[in-house]
Structure formats: structure tokens, C-alpha cells
Short mmCIF file of C-alpha atoms and ligand atoms in Angstrom, two decimals:
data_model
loop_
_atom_site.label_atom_id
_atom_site.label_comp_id
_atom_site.label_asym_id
_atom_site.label_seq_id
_atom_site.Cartn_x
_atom_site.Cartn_y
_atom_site.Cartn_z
CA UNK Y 98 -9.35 17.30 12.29
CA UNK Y 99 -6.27 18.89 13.69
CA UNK Y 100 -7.78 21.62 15.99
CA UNK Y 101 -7.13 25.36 14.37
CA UNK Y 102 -7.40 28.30 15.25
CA UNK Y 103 -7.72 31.71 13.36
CA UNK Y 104 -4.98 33.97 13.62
CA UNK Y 105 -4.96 37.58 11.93
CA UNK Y 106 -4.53 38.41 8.23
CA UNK Y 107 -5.73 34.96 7.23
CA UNK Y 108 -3.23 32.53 8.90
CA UNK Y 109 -4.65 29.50 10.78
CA UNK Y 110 -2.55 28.29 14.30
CA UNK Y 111 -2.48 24.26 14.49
CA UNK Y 112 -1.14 23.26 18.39
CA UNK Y 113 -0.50 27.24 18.98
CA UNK Y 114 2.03 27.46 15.45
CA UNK Y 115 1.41 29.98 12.45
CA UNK Y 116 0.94 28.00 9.60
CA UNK Y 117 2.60 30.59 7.29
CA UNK Y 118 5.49 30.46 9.84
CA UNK Y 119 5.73 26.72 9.58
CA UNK Y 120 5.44 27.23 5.61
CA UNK Y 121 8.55 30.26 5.97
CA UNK Y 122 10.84 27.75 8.57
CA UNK Y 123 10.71 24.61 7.11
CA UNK Y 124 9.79 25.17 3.36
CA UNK Y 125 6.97 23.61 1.69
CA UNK Y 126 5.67 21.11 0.57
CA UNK Y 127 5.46 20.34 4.10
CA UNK Y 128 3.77 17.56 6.59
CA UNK Y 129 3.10 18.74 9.83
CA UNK Y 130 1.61 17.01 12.59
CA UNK Y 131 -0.70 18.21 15.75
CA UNK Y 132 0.86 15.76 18.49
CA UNK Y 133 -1.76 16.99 20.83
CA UNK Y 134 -4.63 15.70 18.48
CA UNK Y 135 -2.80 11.98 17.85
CA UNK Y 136 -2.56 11.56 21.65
CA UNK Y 137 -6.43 12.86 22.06
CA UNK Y 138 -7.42 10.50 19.19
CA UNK Y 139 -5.17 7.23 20.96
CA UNK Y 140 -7.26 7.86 24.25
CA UNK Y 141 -10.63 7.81 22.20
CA UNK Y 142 -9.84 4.39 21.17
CA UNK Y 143 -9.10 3.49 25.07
CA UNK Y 144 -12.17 4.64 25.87
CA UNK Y 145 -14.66 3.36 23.04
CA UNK Y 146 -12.77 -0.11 23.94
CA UNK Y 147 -11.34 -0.34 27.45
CA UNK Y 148 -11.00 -4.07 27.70
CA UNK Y 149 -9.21 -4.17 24.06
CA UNK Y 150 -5.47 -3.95 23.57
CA UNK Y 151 -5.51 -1.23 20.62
CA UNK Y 152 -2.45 -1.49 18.11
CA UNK Y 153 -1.63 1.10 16.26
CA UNK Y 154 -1.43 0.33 12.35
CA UNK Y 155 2.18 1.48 11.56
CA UNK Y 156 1.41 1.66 7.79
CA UNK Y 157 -0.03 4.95 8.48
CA UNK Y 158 2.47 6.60 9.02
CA UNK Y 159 5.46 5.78 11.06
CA UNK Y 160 8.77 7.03 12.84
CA UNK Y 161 10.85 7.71 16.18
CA UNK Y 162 7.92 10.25 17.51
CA UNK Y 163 4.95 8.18 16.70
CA UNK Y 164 6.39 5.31 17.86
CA UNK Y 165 7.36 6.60 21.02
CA UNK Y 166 3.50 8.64 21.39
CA UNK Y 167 1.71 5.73 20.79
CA UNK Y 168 3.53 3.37 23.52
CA UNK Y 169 3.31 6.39 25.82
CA UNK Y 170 -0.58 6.31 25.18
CA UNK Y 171 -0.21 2.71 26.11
CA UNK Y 172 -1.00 1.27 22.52
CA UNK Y 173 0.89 -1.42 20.73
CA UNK Y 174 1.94 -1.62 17.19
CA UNK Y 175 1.04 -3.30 14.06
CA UNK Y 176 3.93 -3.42 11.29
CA UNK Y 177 3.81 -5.51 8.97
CA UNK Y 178 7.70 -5.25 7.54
CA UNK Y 179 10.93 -5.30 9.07
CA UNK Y 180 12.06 -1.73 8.34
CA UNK Y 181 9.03 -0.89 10.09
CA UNK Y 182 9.90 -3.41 13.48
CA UNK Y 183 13.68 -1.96 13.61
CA UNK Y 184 12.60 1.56 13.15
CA UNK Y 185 9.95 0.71 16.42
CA UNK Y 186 12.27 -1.47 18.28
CA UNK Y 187 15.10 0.54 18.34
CA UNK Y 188 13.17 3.41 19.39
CA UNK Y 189 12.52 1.31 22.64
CA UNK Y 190 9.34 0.02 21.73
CA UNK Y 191 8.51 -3.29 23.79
CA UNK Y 192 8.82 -5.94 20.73
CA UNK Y 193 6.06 -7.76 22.99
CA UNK Y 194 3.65 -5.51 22.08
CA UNK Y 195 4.30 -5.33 18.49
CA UNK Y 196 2.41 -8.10 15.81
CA UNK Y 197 4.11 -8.83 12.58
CA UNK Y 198 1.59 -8.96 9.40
CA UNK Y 199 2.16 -9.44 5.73
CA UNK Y 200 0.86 -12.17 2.61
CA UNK Y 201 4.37 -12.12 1.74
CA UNK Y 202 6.92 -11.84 4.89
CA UNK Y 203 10.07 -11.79 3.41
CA UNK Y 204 12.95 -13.93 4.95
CA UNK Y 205 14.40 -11.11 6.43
CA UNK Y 206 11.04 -10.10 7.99
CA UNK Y 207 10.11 -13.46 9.52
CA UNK Y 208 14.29 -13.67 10.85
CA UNK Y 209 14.13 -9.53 12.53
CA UNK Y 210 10.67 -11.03 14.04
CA UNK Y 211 11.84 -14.03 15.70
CA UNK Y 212 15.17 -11.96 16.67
CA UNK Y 213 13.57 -8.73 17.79
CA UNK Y 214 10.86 -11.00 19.77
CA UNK Y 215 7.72 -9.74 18.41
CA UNK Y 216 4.80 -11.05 20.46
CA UNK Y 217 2.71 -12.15 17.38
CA UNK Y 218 3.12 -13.22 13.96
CA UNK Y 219 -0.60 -13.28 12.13
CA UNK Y 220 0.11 -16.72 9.28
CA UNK Y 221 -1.52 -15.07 6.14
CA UNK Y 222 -0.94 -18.62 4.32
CA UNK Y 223 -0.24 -22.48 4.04
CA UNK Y 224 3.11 -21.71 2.84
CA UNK Y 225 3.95 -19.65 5.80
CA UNK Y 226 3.39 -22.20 8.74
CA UNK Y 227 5.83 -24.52 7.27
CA UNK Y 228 8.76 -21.54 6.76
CA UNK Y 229 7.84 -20.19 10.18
CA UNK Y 230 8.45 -23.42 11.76
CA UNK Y 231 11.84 -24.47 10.59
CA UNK Y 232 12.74 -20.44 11.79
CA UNK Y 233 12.04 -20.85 15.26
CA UNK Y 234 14.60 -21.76 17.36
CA UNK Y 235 14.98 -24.57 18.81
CA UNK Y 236 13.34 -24.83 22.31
CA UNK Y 237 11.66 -21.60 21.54
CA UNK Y 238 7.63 -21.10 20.67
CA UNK Y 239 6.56 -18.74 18.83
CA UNK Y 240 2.86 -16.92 19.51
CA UNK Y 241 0.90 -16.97 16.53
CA UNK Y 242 -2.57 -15.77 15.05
CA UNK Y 243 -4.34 -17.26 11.86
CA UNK Y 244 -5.32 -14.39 9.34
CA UNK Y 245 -8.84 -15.07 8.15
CA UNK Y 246 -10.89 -13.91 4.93
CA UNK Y 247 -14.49 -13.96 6.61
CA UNK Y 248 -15.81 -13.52 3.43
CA UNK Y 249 -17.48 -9.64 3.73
CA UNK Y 250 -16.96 -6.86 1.67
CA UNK Y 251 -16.73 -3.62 3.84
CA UNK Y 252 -14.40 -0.46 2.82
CA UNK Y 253 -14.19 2.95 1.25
CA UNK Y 254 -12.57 1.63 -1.95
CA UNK Y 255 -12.10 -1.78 -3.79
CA UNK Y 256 -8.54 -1.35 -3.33
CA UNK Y 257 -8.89 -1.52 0.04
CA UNK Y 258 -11.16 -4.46 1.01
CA UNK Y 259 -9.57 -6.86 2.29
CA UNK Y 260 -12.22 -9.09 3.88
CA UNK Y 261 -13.66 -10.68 0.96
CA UNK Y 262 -13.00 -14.05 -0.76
CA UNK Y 263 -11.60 -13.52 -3.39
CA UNK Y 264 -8.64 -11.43 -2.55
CA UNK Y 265 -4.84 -11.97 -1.50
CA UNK Y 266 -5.03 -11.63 2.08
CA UNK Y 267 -6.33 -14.22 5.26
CA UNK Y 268 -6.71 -17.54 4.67
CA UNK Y 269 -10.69 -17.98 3.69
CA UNK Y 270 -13.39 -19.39 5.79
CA UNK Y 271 -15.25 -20.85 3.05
CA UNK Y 272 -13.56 -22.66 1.23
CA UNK Y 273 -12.00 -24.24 4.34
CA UNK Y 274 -8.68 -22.96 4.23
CA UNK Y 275 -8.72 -21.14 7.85
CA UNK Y 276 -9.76 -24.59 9.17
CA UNK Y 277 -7.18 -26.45 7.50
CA UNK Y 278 -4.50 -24.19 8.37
CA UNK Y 279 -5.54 -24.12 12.21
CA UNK Y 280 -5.54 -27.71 11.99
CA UNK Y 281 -1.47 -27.53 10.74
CA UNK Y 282 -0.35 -24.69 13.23
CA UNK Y 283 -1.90 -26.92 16.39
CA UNK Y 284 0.63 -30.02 14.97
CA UNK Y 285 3.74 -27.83 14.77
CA UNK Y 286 5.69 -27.74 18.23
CA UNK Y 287 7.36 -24.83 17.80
CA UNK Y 288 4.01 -22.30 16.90
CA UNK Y 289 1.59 -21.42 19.77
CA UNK Y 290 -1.78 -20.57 18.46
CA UNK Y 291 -3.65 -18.02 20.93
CA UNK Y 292 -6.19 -16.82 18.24
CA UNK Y 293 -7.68 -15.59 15.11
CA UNK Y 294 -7.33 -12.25 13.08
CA UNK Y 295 -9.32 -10.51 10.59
CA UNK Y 296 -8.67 -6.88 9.12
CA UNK Y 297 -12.29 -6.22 6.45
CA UNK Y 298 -10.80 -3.55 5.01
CA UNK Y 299 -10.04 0.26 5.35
CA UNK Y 300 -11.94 3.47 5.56
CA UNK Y 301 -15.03 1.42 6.74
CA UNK Y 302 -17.76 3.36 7.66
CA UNK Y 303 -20.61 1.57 9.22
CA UNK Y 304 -20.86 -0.57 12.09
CA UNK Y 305 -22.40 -3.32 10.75
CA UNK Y 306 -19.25 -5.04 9.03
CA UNK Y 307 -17.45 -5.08 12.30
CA UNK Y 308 -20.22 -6.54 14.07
CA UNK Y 309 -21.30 -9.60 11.31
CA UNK Y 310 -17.27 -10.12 11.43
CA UNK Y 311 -17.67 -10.63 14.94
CA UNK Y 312 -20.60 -13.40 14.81
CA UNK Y 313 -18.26 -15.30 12.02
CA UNK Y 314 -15.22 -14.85 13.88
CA UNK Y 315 -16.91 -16.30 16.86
CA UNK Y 316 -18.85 -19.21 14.88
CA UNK Y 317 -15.48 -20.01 14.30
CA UNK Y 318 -13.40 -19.72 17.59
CA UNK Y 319 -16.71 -22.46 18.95
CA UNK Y 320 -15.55 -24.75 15.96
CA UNK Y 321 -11.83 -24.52 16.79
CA UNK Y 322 -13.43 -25.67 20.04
CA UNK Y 323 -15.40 -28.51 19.34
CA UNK Y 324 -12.92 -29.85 16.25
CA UNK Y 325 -9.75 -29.60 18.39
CA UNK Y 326 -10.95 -28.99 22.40
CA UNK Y 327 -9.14 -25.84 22.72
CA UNK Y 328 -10.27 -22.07 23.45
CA UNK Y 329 -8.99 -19.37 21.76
CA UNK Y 330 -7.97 -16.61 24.13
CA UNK Y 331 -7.16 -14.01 21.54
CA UNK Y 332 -9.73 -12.45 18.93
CA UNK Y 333 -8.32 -9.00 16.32
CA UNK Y 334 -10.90 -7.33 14.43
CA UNK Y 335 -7.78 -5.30 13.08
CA UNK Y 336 -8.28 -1.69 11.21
CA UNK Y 337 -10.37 0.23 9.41
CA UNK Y 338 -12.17 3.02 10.80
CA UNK Y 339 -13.06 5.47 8.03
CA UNK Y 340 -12.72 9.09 8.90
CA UNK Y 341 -13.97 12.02 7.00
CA UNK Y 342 -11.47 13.97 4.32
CA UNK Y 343 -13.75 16.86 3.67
CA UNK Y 344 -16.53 18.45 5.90
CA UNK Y 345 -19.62 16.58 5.80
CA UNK Y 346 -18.52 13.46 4.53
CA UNK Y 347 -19.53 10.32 7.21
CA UNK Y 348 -17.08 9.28 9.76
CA UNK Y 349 -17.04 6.20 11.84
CA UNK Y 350 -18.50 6.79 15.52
CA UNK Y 351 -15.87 4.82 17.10
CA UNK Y 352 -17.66 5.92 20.64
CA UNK Y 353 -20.66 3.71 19.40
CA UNK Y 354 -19.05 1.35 17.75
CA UNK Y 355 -17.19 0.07 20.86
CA UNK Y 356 -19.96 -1.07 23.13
CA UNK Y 357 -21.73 -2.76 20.12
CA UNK Y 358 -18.83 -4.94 19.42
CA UNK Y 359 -18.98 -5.16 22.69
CA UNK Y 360 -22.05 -6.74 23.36
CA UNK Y 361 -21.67 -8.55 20.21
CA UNK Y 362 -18.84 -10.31 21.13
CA UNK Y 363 -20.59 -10.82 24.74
CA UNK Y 364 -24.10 -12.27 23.60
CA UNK Y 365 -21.89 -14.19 20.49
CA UNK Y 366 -20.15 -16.00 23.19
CA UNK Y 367 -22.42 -16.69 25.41
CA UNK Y 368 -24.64 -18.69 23.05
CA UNK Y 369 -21.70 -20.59 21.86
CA UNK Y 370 -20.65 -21.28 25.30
CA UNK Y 371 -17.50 -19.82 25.07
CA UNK Y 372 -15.53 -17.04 27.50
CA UNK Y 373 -15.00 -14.07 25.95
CA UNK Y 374 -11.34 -13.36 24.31
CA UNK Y 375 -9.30 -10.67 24.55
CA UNK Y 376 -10.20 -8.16 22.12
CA UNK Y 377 -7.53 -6.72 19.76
CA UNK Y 378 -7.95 -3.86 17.18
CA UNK Y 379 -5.51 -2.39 14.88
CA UNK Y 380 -6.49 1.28 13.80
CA UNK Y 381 -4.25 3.68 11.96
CA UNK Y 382 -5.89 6.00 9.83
CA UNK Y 383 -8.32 7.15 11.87
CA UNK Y 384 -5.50 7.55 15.20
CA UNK Y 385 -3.07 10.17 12.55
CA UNK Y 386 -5.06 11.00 9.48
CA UNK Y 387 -6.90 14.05 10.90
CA UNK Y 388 -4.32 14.83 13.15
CA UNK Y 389 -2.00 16.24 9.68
CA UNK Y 390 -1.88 19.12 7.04
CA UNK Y 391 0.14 19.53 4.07
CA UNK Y 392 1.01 22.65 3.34
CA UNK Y 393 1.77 23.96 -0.47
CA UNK Y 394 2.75 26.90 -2.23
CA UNK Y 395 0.99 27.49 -4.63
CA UNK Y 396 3.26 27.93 -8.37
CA UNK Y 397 0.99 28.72 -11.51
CA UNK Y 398 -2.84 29.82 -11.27
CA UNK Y 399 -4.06 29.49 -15.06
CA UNK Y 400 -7.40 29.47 -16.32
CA UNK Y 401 -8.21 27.34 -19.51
CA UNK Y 402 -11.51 27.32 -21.13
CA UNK Y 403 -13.03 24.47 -18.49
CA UNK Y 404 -11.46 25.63 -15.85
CA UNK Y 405 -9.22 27.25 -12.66
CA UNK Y 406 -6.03 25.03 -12.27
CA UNK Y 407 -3.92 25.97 -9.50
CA UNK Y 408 -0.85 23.92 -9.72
CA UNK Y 409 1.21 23.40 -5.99
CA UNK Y 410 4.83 22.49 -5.57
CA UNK Y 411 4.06 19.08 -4.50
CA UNK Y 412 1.49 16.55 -5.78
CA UNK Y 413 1.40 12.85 -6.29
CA UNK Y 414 4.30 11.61 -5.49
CA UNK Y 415 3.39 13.12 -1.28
CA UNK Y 416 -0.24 12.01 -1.52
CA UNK Y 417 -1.04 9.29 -4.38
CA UNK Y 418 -4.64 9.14 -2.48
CA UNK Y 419 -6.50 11.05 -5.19
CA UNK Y 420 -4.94 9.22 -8.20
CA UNK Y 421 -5.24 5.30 -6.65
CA UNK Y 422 -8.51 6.11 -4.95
CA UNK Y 423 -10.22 8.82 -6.18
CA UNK Y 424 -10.04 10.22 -2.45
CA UNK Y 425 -10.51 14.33 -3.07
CA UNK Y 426 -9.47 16.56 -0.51
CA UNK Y 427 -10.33 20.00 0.90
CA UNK Y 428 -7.80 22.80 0.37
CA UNK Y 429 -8.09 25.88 2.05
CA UNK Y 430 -6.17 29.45 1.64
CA UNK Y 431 -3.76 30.27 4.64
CA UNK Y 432 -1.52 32.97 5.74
CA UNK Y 433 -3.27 35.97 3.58
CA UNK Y 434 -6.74 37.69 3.98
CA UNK Y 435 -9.01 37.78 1.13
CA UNK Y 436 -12.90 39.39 0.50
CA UNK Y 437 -12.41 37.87 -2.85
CA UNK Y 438 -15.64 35.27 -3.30
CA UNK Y 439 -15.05 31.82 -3.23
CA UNK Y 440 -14.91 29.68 -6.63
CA UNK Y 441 -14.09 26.27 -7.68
CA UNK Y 442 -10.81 25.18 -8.50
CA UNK Y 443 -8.77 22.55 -9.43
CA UNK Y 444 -5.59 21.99 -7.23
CA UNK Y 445 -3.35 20.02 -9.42
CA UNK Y 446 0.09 18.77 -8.43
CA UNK Y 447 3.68 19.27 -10.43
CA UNK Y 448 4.29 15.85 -11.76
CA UNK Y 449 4.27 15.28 -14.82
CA UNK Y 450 0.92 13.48 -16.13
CA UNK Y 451 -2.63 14.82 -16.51
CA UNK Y 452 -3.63 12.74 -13.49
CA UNK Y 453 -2.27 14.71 -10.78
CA UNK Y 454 -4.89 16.27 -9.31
CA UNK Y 455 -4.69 16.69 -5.77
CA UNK Y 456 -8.56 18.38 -5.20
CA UNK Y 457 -11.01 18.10 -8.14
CA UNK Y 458 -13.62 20.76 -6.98
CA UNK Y 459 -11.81 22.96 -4.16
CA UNK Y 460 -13.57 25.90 -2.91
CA UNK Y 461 -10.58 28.79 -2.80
CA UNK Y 462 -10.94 32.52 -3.05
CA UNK Y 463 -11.35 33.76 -6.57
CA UNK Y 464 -7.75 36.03 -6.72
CA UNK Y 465 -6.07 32.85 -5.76
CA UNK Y 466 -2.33 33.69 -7.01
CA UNK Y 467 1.45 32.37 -7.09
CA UNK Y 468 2.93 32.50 -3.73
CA UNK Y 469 0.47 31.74 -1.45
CA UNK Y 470 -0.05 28.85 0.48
CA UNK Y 471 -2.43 25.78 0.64
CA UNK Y 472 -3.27 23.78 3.80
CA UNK Y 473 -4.39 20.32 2.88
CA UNK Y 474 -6.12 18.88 6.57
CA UNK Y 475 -6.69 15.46 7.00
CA UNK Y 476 -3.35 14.51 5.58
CA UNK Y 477 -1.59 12.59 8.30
CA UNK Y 478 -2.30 8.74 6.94
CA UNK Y 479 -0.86 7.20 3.89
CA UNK Y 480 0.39 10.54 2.81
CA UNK Y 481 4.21 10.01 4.17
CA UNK Y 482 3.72 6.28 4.18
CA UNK Y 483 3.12 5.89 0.58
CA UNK Y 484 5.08 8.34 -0.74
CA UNK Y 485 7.33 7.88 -4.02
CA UNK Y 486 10.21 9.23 -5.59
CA UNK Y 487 8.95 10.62 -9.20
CA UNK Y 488 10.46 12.76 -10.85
CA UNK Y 489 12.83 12.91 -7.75
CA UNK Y 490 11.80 16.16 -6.10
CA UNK Y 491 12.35 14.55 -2.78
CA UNK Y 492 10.01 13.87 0.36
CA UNK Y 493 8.93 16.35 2.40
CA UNK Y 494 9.71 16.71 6.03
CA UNK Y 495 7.20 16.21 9.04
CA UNK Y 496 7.18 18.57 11.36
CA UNK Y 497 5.32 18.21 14.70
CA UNK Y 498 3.68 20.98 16.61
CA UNK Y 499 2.35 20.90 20.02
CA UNK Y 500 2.22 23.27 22.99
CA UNK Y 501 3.06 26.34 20.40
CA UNK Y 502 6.18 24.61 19.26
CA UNK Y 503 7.13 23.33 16.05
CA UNK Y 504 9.79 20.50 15.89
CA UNK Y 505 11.70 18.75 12.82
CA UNK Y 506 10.55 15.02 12.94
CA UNK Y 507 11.34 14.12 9.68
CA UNK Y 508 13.72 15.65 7.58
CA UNK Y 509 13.19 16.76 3.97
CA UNK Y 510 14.41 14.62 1.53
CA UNK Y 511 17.40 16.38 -0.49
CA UNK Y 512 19.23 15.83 -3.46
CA UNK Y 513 22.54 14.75 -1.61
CA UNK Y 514 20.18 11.47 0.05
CA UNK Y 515 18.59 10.74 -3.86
CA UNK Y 516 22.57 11.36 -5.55
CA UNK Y 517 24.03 9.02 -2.48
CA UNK Y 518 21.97 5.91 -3.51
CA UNK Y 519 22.74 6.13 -6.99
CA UNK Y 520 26.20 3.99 -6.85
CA UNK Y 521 25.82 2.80 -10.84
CA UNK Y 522 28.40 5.43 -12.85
N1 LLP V 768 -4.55 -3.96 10.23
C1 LLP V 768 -4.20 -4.49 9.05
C2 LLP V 768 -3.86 -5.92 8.99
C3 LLP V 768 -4.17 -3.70 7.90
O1 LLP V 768 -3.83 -4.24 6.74
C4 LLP V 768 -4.48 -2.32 8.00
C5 LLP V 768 -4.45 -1.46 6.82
C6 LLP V 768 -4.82 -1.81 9.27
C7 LLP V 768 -4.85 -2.66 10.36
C8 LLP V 768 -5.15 -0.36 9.49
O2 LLP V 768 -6.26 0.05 8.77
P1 LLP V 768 -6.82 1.55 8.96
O3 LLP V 768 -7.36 1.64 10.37
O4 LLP V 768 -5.70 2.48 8.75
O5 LLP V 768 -7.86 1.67 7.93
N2 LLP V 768 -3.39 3.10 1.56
C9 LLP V 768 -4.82 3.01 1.80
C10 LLP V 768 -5.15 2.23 3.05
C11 LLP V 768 -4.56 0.84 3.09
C12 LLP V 768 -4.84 0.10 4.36
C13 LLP V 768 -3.97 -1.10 4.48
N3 LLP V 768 -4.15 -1.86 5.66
C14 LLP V 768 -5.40 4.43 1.83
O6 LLP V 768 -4.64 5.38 1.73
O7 LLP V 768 -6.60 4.59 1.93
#
């Protein structure tokens, strides 16, 4: 996680900047991210997979400072929206490097991908091949990649497995339906097929997903081959690297992952006769998720006859991770010394059902009290990303820190921006 170090009376320094003062500056609840520890974490994926062109999953989390880290670590992107493209694109990220997903592109998304000139669109269904070419323009081709379901379960939660059968994403391999749609993209003029997709699912923790999803993916690149006598170039294993939320849980060892999809993909193709394709992967969590902290203050301590609950002045509607997935986190005390023991808590958020419950069984010193402040680590994926609007208290900010500076990426969401959109009196 984002690298800390101790300071005096308690504190913790992320990038060389006080917590507390981040906390006092900005307000809280607050996002802030360790820029140094993104960058570190982009060049770990360059080196577990030097031949692969690494995308960075913009679902993550995304704006104008990712955006513009990421290229600058020589990744590409993976959005799967329009708001998502234009924020990118006009940023100055090279649309060429940028692939468009989604089961359900909008209009508008398909029209700001074909305008923006995105460098792949990844067909997630029948219906899509026939709206994507009448959009192309005319004497134009647009490069495409078929989304398949390879038909294995792999990922932290079922909300998140995406690789399975029976499930809205890919088209399956099965049943047939990847073969049928190849069949239809290689008849339209306008679509350029240069090869096939797959994204199992997310917080995946074992190798051994990645590399069966390598032997189907490649049984089917040689059947592409010997159906229609053309070679793939292109294969995407996509996301899904889990990463560890509290100490001790298991992480994926991207390091030694890399060189056994590696040789996978190497010894898959050679016995199939096939060259090897250009490898594409799509991580997001694991490039920003340890490389964040929320911070909270903490409101009300009060202790019922079951338990501690210490109630912060954010919750749910900044990280819906613990409600959707049952994901708990690890809070920790910052900014104030304590010999007080440690004793189990539960850090609950300020929304207003029973269910917001931000750590379940957090480990914080026993005179815990209003007024202090909370660092939440690991919060740098689908925290921002996924936040919502209840009971309009606004979104935080994100602040980055790096070289002992602390800069407003992200501003906080106020009342003025939530009383603007509301047009209806
Ligand atoms: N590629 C595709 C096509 C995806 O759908 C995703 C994530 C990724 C790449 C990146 O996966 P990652 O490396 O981040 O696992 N909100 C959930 C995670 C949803 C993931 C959606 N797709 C959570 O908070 O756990």
C-alpha cells in the first residue's frame, strides 16, 4: 500500500505529507492519492509483462492526473463510456491507445468512439456488429475485438465474475456465439477484426484462471484459423488482479504471474501452430487501489450492549465496497498518540440505514473519541469511481501527494454543484 511513514505524536506521512495536515487543509472525508506509488505500481506491470501493451482500466478511478500518469508511464486506457473517453481525450491522451468496452454502448458512446478515433472497440454482442457497422463512416474501418465468455469462474466476489456462462458480458464460447459472431464481423467491410478479448473477472487471486483462459483463448484464435484462414494478431486477457485490503489477506504476484502467461501463451501456440499475438492486459485495481487513503473524522463513539460503533463523516455513499461486496477494510488512528490498548470496533458510516458499515472488526485504540481522524489505506479503486449522491452530502475531493506536496485533483463536491443541477422548481 501507499508507502507511510511515522511522523511524531501519532501522524503517518504518505509521499512526505502529514496526514492530519491533509485532514486540516482540505477537510475530510477526503481521498488522497500517493502519485509516487501509482507510477511504481504502472512500471511493475511493464516489467512482469514487457512484450504486453498494459491498459489501464479507467473504471478505477479516473481524471486529468491519472490520465495524464498513466500515458506518461507509457500505458493505454480502457474506458468503457464516453464521459470517460472525453475526460481522457481531452486531456491529450492518444485516442489510439484507448479501447472502448461496454454490453450496452450507448449511441452516444459508439458516435464519441468513432469521432474521437479510439483504436479498439471490443463487440460485447450480436446486436452490436450490426449498429457498429452502419456508424462507421464511409471509407473508414474500424479496428475491432470480439468479447468472449470462456466459460470460467475466477473472482473475489460473484458480483464480479465476469468470465462465466451465464452472465451479461462476452459473447460465449460454448454455446457458439463467439464463433458466430466472428463469422459476422469478418463479412462486414467496414469492421477490422485484429483479435479476441476476455476480462474473467475482478479481484482474482490465483494464477491459474489467467492461464486456463489462455489455453481457451488460444484453442480458439487456431479455430478462427482453420474456419476462416486468418491469424489473429491481437489477444487481451483484460483485468483483474486482486490486491490485498487488509494485512495478510492474499494478493496476486503479478511478478510471477507474467512469465507464466508467458510461457503459456508461448507453448499454447506453438502446438497449435500459430505465432504468438500481441498480448494486451487491462488492470486497474491493482495499478490505484493501494496507492489511496480515505481519511475520516471520526463524529460519535457509542457503545451499545454488542458493541463499539464509531460512526465517521463519510460512509457509503464514498466507498459502497463493504455494503455490495462484503469487502471490510482496515482503519487505523492518525494524527494523535495513544498507549490506550487496542480493541475491536465497528467503523460505521453516516447514512442513513443499518448497513453502513465501513469496517466490521477494526482494531483502533480503546479511548477512540470524536475528533480524531481515520485513515482508510487501500482506498484508491472503485472508491471515487462508484461513488453516489445519498443523502447529498457531496463527494469528496482527491488530493494527490508526491515529493512532500499535496495538490487539489479533484474538488469536493459542494452544495452550489448538487443545487445547480436541480432545474425542476
Ligand atoms: N477490463 C474490463 C473489461 C473490466 O470490466 C474490468 C473491470 C477491468 C478490465 C479491470 O479490472 P480490475 O483489474 O480493476 O479488477 N466495482 C468492483 C470491481 C468491478 C470491476 C469491473 N470491471 C469492485 O469494487 O470490486
Amino acid at each position: 500500500p501507499a508507502s507511510t511513514t511515522p511522523l511524531a505524536h501519532g501522524d503517518l506521512a504518505v509521499g512526505g505529507v502529514s496526514l492530519a495536515e491533509v485532514a486540516d487543509r482540505f477537510g475530510t472525508p477526503v481521498y488522497l492519492l500517493d502519485e509516487g506509488e501509482v507510477r511504481a505500481r504502472c512500471r511493475a506491470y511493464h516489467d512482469a509483462f514487457p512484450e504486453a501493451a498494459v491498459l489501464y482500466a479507467a473504471k478505477a478511478f479516473l481524471c486529468r492526473a491519472m490520465a495524464h500518469w498513466v500515458e506518461e508511464e507509457g500505458m493505454g486506457l480502457d474506458v468503457c463510456s464516453a464521459g470517460e473517453l472525453e475526460l481522457a481525450v481531452t486531456t491529450g491522451f492518444p485516442p489510439e491507445h484507448i479501447v472502448l468496452h461496454g454490453n450496452a454502448k450507448s449511441p452516444y458512446d459508439l458516435q464519441a468512439a468513432l469521432r474521437f478515433g479510439v483504436g479498439r472497440i471490443v463487440i460485447d454482442s450480436p446486436s452490436e456488429i450490426a449498429r457498429l457497422a452502419v456508424a462507421v463512416p464511409e471509407g473508414s474501418r474500424q479496428k475491432v475485438m470480439v468479447r468472449v465468455a470462456p466459460g470460467i469462474a475466477a473472482g473475489g466476489h460473484a458480483k464480479i465474475r465476469t468470465g462465466t456462462d451465464d452472465q451479461k458480458f462476452g459473447l460465449s464460447l460454448a454455446d457458439g456465439s463467439a464463433h458466430h459472431a466472428i463469422a459476422r464481423i469478418l463479412d462486414q467491410p467496414h469492421l477490422e477484426l485484429v483479435g479476441l478479448h476476455c476480462h474473467l473477472g475482478s479481484q482474482i487471486t490465483s494464477a491459474k484462471p489467467y492461464l486456463a483462459a489462455v489455453r481457451r483463448m488460444v484453442g480458439l484464435l487456431a479455430r478462427v484459423r482453420d474456419q476462416h484462414g486468418i491469424t489473429l494478431p491481437e489477444l487481451d486477457l483484460g483485468g483483474g488482479y486482486g490486491i490485498a485490503y487488509r494485512p495478510g489477506e492474499p494478493a496476486l504476484d503479478i511478478a510471477a504471474l507474467g512469465p507464466r502467461v508467458r510461457a503459456e501463451l508461448a507453448d499454447g501456440c506453438a502446438a497449435a501452430g500459430l505465432p504468438v499475438p500481441r498480448l494486451i492486459i487491462e488492470p486497474g485495481r491493482a495499478v490505484v487501489g493501494p496507492a489511496g487513503i480515505s481519511l475520516y473524522r471520526v463524529l460519535a463513539v457509542k457503545r451499545t450492549g454488542h458493541r463499539t460503533f464509531v460512526a465517521v463523516d463519510g460512509g457509503m455513499s464514498d466507498n459502497p465496497r463493504p455494503a455490495l461486496y462484503g469487502v471490510r477494510y482496515a482503519p487505523r488512528l492518525v494524527g494523535r498518540a495513544t498507549a490506550a490498548p487496542l480493541a475491536t470496533a465497528t467503523v460505521a458510516g453516516r447514512h442513513c440505514e443499518a448497513g453502513d458499515v465501513l469496517a466490521g472488526e477494526a482494531e483502533l485504540p480503546g479511548d477512540i473519541r470524536p475528533g480524531d481522524l481515520l485513515a482508510v489505506p487501500v482506498a484508491g479503486a472503485y472508491h471515487l469511481s462508484m461513488a453516489s449522491g445519498y443523502n447529498l452530502v457531496g463527494r469528496p475531493p482527491v488530493v494527490a501527494v508526491a515529493d512532500g506536496r499535496a495538490r487539489l485533483l479533484v474538488r469536493r463536491e459542494s452544495l452550489d454543484d448538487i443545487r445547480s443541477r436541480d432545474v425542476g422548481l
